[in-house]
PDB file of C-alpha atoms in Angstrom:
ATOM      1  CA  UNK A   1       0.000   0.000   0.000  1.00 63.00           C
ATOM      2  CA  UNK A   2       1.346   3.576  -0.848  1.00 83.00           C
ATOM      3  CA  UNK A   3       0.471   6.592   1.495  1.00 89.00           C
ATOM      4  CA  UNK A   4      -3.193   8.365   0.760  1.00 92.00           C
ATOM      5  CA  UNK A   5      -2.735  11.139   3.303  1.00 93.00           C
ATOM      6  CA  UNK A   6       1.021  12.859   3.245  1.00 94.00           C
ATOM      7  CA  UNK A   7       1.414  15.916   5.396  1.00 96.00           C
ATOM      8  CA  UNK A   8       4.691  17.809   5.038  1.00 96.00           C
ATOM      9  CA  UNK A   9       6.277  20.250   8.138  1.00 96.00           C
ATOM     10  CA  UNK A  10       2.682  21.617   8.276  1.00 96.00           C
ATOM     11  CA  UNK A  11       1.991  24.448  10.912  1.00 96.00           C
ATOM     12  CA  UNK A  12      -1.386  26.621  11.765  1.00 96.00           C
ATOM     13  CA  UNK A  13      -1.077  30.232  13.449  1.00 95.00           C
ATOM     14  CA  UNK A  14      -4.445  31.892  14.008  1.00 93.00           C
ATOM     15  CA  UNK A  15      -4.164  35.678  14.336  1.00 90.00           C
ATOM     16  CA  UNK A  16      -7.014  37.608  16.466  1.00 85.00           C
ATOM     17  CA  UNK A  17      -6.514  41.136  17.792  1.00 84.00           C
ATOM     18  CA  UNK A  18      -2.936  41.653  17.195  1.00 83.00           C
ATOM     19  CA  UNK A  19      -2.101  38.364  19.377  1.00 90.00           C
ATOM     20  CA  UNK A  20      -2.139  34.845  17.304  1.00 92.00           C
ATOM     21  CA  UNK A  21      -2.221  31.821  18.636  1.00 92.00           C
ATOM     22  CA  UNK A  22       0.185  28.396  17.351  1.00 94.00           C
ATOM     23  CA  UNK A  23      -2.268  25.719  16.844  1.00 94.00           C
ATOM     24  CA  UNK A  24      -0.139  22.947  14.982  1.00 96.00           C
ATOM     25  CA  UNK A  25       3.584  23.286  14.819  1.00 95.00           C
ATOM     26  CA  UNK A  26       5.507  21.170  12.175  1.00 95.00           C
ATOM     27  CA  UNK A  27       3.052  18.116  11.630  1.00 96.00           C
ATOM     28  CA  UNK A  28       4.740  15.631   9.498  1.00 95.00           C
ATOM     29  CA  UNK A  29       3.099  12.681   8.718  1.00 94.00           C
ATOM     30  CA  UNK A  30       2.145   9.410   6.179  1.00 95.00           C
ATOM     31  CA  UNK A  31      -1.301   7.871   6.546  1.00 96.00           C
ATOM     32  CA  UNK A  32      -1.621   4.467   4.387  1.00 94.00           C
ATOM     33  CA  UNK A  33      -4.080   3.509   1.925  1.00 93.00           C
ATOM     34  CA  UNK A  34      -6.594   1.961   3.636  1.00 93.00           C
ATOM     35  CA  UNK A  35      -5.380   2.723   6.921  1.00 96.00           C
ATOM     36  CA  UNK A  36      -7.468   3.558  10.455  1.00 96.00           C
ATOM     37  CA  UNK A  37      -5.290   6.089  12.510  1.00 97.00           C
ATOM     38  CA  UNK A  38      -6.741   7.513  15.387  1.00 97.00           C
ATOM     39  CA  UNK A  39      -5.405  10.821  17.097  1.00 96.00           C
ATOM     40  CA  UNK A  40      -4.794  11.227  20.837  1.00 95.00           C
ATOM     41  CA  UNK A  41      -4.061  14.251  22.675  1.00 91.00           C
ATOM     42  CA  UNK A  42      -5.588  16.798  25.279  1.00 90.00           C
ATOM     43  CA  UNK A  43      -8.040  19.010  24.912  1.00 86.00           C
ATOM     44  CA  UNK A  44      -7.045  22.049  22.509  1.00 85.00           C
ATOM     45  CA  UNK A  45      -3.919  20.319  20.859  1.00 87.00           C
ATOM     46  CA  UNK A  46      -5.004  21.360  17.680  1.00 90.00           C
ATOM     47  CA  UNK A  47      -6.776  18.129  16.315  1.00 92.00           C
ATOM     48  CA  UNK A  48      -9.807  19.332  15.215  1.00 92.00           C
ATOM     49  CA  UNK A  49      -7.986  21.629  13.219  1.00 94.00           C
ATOM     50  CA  UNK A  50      -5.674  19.626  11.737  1.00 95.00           C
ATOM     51  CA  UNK A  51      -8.868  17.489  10.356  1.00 94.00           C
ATOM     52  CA  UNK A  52     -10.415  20.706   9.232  1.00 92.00           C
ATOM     53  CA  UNK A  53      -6.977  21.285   6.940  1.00 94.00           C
ATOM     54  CA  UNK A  54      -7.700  18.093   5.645  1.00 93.00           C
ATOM     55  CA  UNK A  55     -11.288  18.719   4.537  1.00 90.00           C
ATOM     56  CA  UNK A  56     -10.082  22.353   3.200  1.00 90.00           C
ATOM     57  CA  UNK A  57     -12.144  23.898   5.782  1.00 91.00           C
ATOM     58  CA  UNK A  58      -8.900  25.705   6.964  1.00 93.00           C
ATOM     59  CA  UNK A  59      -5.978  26.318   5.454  1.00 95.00           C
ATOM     60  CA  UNK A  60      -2.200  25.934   6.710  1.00 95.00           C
ATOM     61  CA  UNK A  61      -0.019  28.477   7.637  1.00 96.00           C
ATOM     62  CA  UNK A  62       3.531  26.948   6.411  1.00 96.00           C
ATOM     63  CA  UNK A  63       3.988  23.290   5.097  1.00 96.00           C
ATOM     64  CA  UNK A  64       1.736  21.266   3.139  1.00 94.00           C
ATOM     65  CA  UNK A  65      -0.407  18.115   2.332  1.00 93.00           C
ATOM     66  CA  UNK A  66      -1.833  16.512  -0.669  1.00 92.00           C
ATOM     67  CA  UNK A  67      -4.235  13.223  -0.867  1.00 90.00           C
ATOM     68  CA  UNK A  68      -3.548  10.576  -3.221  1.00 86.00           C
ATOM     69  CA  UNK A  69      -6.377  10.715  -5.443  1.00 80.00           C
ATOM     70  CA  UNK A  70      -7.746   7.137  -6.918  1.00 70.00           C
ATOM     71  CA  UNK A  71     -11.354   7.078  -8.903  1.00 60.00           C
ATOM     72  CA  UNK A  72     -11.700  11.098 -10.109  1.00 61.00           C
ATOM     73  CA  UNK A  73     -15.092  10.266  -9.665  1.00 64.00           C
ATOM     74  CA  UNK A  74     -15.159  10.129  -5.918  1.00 64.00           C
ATOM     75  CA  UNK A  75     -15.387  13.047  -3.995  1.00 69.00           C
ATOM     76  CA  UNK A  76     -11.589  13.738  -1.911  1.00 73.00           C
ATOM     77  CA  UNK A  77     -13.234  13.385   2.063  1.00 78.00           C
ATOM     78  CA  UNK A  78     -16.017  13.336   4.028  1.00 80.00           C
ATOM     79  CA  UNK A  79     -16.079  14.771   7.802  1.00 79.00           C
ATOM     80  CA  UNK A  80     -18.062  13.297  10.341  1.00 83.00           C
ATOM     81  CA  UNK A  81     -18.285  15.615  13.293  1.00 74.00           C
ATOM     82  CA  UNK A  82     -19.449  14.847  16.858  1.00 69.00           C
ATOM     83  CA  UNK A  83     -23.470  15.889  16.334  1.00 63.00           C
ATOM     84  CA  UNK A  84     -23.709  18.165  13.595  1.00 64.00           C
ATOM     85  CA  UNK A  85     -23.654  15.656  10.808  1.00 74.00           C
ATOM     86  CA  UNK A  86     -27.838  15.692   9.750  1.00 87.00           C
ATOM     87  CA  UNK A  87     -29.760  18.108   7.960  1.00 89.00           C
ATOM     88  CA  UNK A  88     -33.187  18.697  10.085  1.00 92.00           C
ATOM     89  CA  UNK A  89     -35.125  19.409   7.464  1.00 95.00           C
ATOM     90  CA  UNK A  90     -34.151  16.248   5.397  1.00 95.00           C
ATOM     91  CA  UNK A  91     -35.472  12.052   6.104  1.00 95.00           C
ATOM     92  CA  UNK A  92     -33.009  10.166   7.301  1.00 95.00           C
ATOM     93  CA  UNK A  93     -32.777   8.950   3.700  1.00 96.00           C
ATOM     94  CA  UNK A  94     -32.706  12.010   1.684  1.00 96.00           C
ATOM     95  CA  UNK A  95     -29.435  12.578   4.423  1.00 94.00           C
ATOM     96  CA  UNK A  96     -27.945   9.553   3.267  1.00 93.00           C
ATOM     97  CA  UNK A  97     -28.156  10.310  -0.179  1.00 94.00           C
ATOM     98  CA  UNK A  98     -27.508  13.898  -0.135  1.00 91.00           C
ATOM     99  CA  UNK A  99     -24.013  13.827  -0.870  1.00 88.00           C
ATOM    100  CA  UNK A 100     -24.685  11.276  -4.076  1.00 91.00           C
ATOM    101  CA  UNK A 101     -27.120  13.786  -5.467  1.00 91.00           C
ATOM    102  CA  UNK A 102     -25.377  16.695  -5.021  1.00 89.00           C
ATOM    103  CA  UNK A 103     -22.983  14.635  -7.440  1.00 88.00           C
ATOM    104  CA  UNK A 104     -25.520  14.142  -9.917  1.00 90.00           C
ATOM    105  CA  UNK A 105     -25.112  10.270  -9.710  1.00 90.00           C
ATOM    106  CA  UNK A 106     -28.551   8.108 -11.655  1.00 92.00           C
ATOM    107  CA  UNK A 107     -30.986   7.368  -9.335  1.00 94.00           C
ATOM    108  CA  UNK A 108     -30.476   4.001  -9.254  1.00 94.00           C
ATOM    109  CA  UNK A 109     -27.068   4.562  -7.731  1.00 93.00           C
ATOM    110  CA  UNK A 110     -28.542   6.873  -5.196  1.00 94.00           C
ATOM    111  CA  UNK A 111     -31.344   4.309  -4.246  1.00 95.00           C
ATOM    112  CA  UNK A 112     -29.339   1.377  -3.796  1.00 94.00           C
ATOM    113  CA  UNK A 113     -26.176   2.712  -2.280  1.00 92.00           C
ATOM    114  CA  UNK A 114     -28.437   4.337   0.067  1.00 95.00           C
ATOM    115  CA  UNK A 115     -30.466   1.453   0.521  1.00 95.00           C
ATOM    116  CA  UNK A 116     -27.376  -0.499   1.397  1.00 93.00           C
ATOM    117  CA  UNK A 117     -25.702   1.342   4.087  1.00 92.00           C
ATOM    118  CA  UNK A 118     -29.344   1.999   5.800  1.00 93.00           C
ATOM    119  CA  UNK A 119     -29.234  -1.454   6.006  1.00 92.00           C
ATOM    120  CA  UNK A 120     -25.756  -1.401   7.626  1.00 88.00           C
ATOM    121  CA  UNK A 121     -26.544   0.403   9.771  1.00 88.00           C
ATOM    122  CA  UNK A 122     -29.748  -1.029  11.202  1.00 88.00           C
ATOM    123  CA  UNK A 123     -31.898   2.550  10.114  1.00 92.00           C
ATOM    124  CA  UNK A 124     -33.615   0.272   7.094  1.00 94.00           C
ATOM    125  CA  UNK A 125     -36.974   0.550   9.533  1.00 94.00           C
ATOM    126  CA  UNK A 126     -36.660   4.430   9.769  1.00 95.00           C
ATOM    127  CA  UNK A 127     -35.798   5.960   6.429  1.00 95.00           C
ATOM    128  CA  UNK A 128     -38.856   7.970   6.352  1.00 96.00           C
ATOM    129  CA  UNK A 129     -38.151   9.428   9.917  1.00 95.00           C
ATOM    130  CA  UNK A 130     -36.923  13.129  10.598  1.00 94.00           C
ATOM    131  CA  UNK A 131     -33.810  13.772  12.837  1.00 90.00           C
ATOM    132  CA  UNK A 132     -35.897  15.205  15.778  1.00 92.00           C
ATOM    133  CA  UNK A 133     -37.451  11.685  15.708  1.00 94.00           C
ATOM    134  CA  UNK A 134     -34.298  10.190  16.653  1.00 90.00           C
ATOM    135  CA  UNK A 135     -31.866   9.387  19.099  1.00 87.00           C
ATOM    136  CA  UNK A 136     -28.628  10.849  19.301  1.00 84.00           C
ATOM    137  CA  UNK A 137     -27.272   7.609  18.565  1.00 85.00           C
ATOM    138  CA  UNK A 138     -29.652   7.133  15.636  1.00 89.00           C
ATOM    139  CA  UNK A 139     -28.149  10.491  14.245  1.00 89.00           C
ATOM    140  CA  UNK A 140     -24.889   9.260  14.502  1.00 87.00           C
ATOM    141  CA  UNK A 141     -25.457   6.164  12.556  1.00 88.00           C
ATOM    142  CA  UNK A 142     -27.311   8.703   9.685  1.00 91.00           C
ATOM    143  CA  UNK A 143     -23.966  10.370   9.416  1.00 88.00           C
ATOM    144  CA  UNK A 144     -22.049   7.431   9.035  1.00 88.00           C
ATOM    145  CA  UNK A 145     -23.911   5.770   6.285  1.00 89.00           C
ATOM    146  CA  UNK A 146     -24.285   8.898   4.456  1.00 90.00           C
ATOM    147  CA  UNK A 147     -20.429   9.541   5.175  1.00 88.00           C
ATOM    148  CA  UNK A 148     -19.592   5.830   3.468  1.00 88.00           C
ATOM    149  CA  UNK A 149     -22.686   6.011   0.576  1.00 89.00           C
ATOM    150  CA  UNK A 150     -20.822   9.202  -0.941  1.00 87.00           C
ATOM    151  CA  UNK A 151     -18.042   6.672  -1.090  1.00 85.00           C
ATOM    152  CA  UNK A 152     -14.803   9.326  -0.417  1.00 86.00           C
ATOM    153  CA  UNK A 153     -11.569   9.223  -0.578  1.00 86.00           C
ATOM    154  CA  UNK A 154     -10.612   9.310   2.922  1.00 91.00           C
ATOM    155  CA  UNK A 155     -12.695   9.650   6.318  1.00 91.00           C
ATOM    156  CA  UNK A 156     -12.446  12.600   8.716  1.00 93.00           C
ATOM    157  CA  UNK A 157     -14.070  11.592  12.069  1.00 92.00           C
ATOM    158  CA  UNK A 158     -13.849  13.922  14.970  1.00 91.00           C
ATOM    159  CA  UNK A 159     -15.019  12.241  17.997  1.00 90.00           C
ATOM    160  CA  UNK A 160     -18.228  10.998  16.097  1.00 87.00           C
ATOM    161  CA  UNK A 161     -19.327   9.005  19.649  1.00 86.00           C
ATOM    162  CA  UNK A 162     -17.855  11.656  22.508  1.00 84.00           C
ATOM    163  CA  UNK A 163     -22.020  12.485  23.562  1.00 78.00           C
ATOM    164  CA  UNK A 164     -22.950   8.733  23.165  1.00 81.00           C
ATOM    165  CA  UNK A 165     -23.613   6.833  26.322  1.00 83.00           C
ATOM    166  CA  UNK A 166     -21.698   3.206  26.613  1.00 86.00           C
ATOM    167  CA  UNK A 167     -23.859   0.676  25.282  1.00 84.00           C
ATOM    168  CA  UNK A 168     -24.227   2.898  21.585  1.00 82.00           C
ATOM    169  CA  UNK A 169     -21.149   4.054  21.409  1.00 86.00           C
ATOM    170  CA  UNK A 170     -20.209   0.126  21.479  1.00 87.00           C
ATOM    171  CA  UNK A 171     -22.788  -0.502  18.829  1.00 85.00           C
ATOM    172  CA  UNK A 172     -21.605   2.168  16.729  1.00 86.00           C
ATOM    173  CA  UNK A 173     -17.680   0.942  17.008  1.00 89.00           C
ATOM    174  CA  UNK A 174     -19.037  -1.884  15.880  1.00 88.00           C
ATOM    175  CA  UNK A 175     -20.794  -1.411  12.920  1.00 87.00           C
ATOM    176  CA  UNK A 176     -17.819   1.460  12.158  1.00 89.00           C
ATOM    177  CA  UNK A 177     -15.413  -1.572  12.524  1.00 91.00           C
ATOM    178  CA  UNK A 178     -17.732  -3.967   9.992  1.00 88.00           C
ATOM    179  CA  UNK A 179     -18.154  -1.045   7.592  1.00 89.00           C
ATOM    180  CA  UNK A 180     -14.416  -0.311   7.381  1.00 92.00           C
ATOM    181  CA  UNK A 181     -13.657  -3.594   6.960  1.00 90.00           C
ATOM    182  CA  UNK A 182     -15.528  -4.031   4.017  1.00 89.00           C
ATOM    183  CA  UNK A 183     -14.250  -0.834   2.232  1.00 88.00           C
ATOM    184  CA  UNK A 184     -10.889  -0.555   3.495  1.00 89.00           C
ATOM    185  CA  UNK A 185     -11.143   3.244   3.535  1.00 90.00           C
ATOM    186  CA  UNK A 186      -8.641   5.379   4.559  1.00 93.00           C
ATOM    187  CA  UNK A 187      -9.754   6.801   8.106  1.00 95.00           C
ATOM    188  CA  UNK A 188      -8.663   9.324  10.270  1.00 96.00           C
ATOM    189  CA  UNK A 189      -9.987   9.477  13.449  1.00 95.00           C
ATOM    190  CA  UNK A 190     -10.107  11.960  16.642  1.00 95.00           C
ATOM    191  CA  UNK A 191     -11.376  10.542  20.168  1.00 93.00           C
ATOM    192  CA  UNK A 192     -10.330  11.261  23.551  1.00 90.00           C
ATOM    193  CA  UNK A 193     -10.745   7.733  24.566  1.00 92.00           C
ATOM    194  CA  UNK A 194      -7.996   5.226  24.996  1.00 94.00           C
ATOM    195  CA  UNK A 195     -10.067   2.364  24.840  1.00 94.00           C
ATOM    196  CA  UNK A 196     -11.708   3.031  21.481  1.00 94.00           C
ATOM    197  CA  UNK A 197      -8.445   4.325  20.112  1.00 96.00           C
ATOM    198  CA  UNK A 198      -7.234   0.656  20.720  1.00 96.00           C
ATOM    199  CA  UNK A 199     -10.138  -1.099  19.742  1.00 96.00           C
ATOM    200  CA  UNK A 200     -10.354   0.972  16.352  1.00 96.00           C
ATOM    201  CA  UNK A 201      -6.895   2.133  14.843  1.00 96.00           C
ATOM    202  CA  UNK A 202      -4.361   0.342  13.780  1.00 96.00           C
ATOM    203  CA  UNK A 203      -2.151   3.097  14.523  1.00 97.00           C
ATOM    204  CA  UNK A 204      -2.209   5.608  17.367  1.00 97.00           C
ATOM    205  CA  UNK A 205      -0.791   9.232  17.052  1.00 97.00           C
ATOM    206  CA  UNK A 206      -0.099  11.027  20.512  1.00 96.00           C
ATOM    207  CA  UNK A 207      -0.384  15.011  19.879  1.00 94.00           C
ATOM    208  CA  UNK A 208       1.029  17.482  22.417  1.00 93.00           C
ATOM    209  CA  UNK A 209      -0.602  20.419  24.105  1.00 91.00           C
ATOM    210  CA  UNK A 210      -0.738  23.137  22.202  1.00 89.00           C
ATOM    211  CA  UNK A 211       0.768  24.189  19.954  1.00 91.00           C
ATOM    212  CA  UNK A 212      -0.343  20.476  18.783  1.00 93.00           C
ATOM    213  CA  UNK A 213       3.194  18.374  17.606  1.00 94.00           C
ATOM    214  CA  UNK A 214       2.651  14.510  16.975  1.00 95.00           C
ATOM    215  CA  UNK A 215       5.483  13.451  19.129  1.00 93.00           C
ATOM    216  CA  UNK A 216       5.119   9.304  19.431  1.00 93.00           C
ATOM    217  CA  UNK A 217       2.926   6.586  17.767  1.00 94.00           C
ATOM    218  CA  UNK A 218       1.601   3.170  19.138  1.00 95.00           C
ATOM    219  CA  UNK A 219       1.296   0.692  16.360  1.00 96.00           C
ATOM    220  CA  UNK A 220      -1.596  -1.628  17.455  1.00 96.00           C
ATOM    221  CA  UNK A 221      -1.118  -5.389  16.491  1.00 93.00           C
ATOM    222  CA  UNK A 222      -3.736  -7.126  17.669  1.00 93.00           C
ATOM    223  CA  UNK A 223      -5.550  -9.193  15.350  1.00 92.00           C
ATOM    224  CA  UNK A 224      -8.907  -7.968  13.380  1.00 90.00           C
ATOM    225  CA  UNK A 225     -12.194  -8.373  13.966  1.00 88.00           C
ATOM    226  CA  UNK A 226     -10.956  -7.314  17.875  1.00 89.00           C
ATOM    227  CA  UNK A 227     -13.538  -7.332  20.708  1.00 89.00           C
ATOM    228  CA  UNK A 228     -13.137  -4.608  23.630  1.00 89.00           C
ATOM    229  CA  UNK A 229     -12.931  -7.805  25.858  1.00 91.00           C
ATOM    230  CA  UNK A 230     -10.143  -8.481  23.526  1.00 92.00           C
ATOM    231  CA  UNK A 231      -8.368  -5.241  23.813  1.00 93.00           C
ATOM    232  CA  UNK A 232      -8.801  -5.097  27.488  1.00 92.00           C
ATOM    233  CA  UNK A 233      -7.888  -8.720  28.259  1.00 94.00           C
ATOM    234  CA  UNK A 234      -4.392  -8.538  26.329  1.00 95.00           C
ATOM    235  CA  UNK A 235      -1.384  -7.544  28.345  1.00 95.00           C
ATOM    236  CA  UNK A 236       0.297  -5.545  25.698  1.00 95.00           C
ATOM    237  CA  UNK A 237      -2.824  -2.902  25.140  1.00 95.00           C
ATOM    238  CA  UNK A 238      -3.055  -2.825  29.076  1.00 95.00           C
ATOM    239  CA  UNK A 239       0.671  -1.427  28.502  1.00 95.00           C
ATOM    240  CA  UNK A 240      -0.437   0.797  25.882  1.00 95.00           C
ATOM    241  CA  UNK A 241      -3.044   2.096  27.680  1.00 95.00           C
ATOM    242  CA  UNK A 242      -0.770   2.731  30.490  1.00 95.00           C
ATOM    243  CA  UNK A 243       1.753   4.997  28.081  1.00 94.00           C
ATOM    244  CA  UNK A 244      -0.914   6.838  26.710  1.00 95.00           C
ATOM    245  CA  UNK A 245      -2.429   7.573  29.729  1.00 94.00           C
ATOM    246  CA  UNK A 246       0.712   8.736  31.255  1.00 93.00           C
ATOM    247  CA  UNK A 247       1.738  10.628  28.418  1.00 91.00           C
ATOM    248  CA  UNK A 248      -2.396  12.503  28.204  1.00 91.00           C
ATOM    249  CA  UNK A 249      -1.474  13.172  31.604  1.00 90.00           C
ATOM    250  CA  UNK A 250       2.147  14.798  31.846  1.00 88.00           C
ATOM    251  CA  UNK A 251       1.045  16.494  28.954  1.00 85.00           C
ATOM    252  CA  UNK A 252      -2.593  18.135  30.451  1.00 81.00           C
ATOM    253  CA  UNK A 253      -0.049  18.903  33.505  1.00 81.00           C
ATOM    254  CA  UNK A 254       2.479  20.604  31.833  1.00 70.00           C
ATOM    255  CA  UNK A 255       0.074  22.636  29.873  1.00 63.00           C
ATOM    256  CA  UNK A 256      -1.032  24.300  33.253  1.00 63.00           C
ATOM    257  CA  UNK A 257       2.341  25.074  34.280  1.00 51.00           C
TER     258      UNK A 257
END
């Protein structure tokens, strides 16, 4: 596999007021084809921002990126943020297939790609349903299909479950997990939680307090499909865990310093 995502000496400054701020300093990085990479890292380390680069929401001070493009046909990304992913005045279907008609794509295409991943994501029973009909868990699973159906290059996920309670945000790792598997998309992925960084990525970056530098990765080799039993039971994640959690906390501490 060659690199999809390459990120070169890359470094946001925002300016406010005659003061600016250092957001990212000197991100370097390769993300592989096909690859699930979570980021790690306090709060305000400049994650978000460095996914909002990505989707050309922002744009970099110094250094650059570029996405290795396959099918011109696809659109680049897709973002999936926290809970602002559905349109209120759209069905839970017309969400899912928004992105494939704003492309223009037959209907047929539409129908059955969105079709399919309503299916995948167990919202078959509910296509006709508004967003203020469903849970915030339901919502989250409407972003993901519709996130997948538009079929892009690369995923941007910023802490898609953070406001989910346990038992959905299990569910929805889940179905994430047996989504990804089956299109091998190239993901990156922010959460604050150690747990699902380990149960999802097969590589974790650790980010430090702003301004946000990736400064150590954890390459996660246990064996796909993994369980959360799994990931808790086996004694080298327990000493991943550990490192992360050390390194969340020397970093939160040094930050208030």
């Amino acid at each position: 596999m060659g690199n999809k995502i390459s990120i070169n000496d890359l470094t946001k400054v925002f300016y406010k007021k005659g003061s600016s701020v250092t957001a990212l300093q000197n991100i370097s990085l390769n993300i592989e084809d096909g690859e699930f990479v979570c980021l790690v890292g306090p709060s305000g380390c400049g994650k978000t921002t460095l996914l909002r680069i990505l989707a050309d929401l922002e744009t970099p001070s110094t250094g650059d990126f570029t996405i290795a493009t396959g099918n011109q046909d696809r659109p680049l990304q897709s973002m999936v943020f926290q809970e602002r992913g559905v349109i209120p005045w759209l069905t839970v279907e017309e969400n899912v297939a928004f992105g494939l008609k704003m492309r223009h794509l037959p209907k047929k295409v539409i129908k059955e790609r969105t079709d399919y991943y309503l299916e995948k994501v167990g919202l078959t029973n509910f296509a006709k349903l508004y967003p203020k009909e469903l849970s915030g868990g339901m919502k989250q699973r409407v972003s993901i299909a519709r996130a997948f159906a538009n079929d892009p290059e690369i995923l941007l996920m910023d802490e898609p479950f953070a406001a989910l309670d346990e038992q959905n945000k299990f569910i929805l790792q889940e179905e994430l997990l047996n989504i990804w598997s089956e299109t091998k998309k190239t993901v990156l992925f922010i959460t604050h939680s150690i747990d699902e960084a380990l149960l999802l990525s097969d590589r974790i970056l650790l980010m430090t307090s702003q301004p946000g530098r990736i400064i150590d990765e954890k390459v996660i080799d246990l064996p796909r499909p993994r369980t959360m039993e799994q990931v808790r039971a086996d004694p080298v994640m327990a000493e991943h865990f550990v490192e992360i959690w050390k390194h969340l906390q020397e970093e939160v501490q040094g930050s208030r310093v």
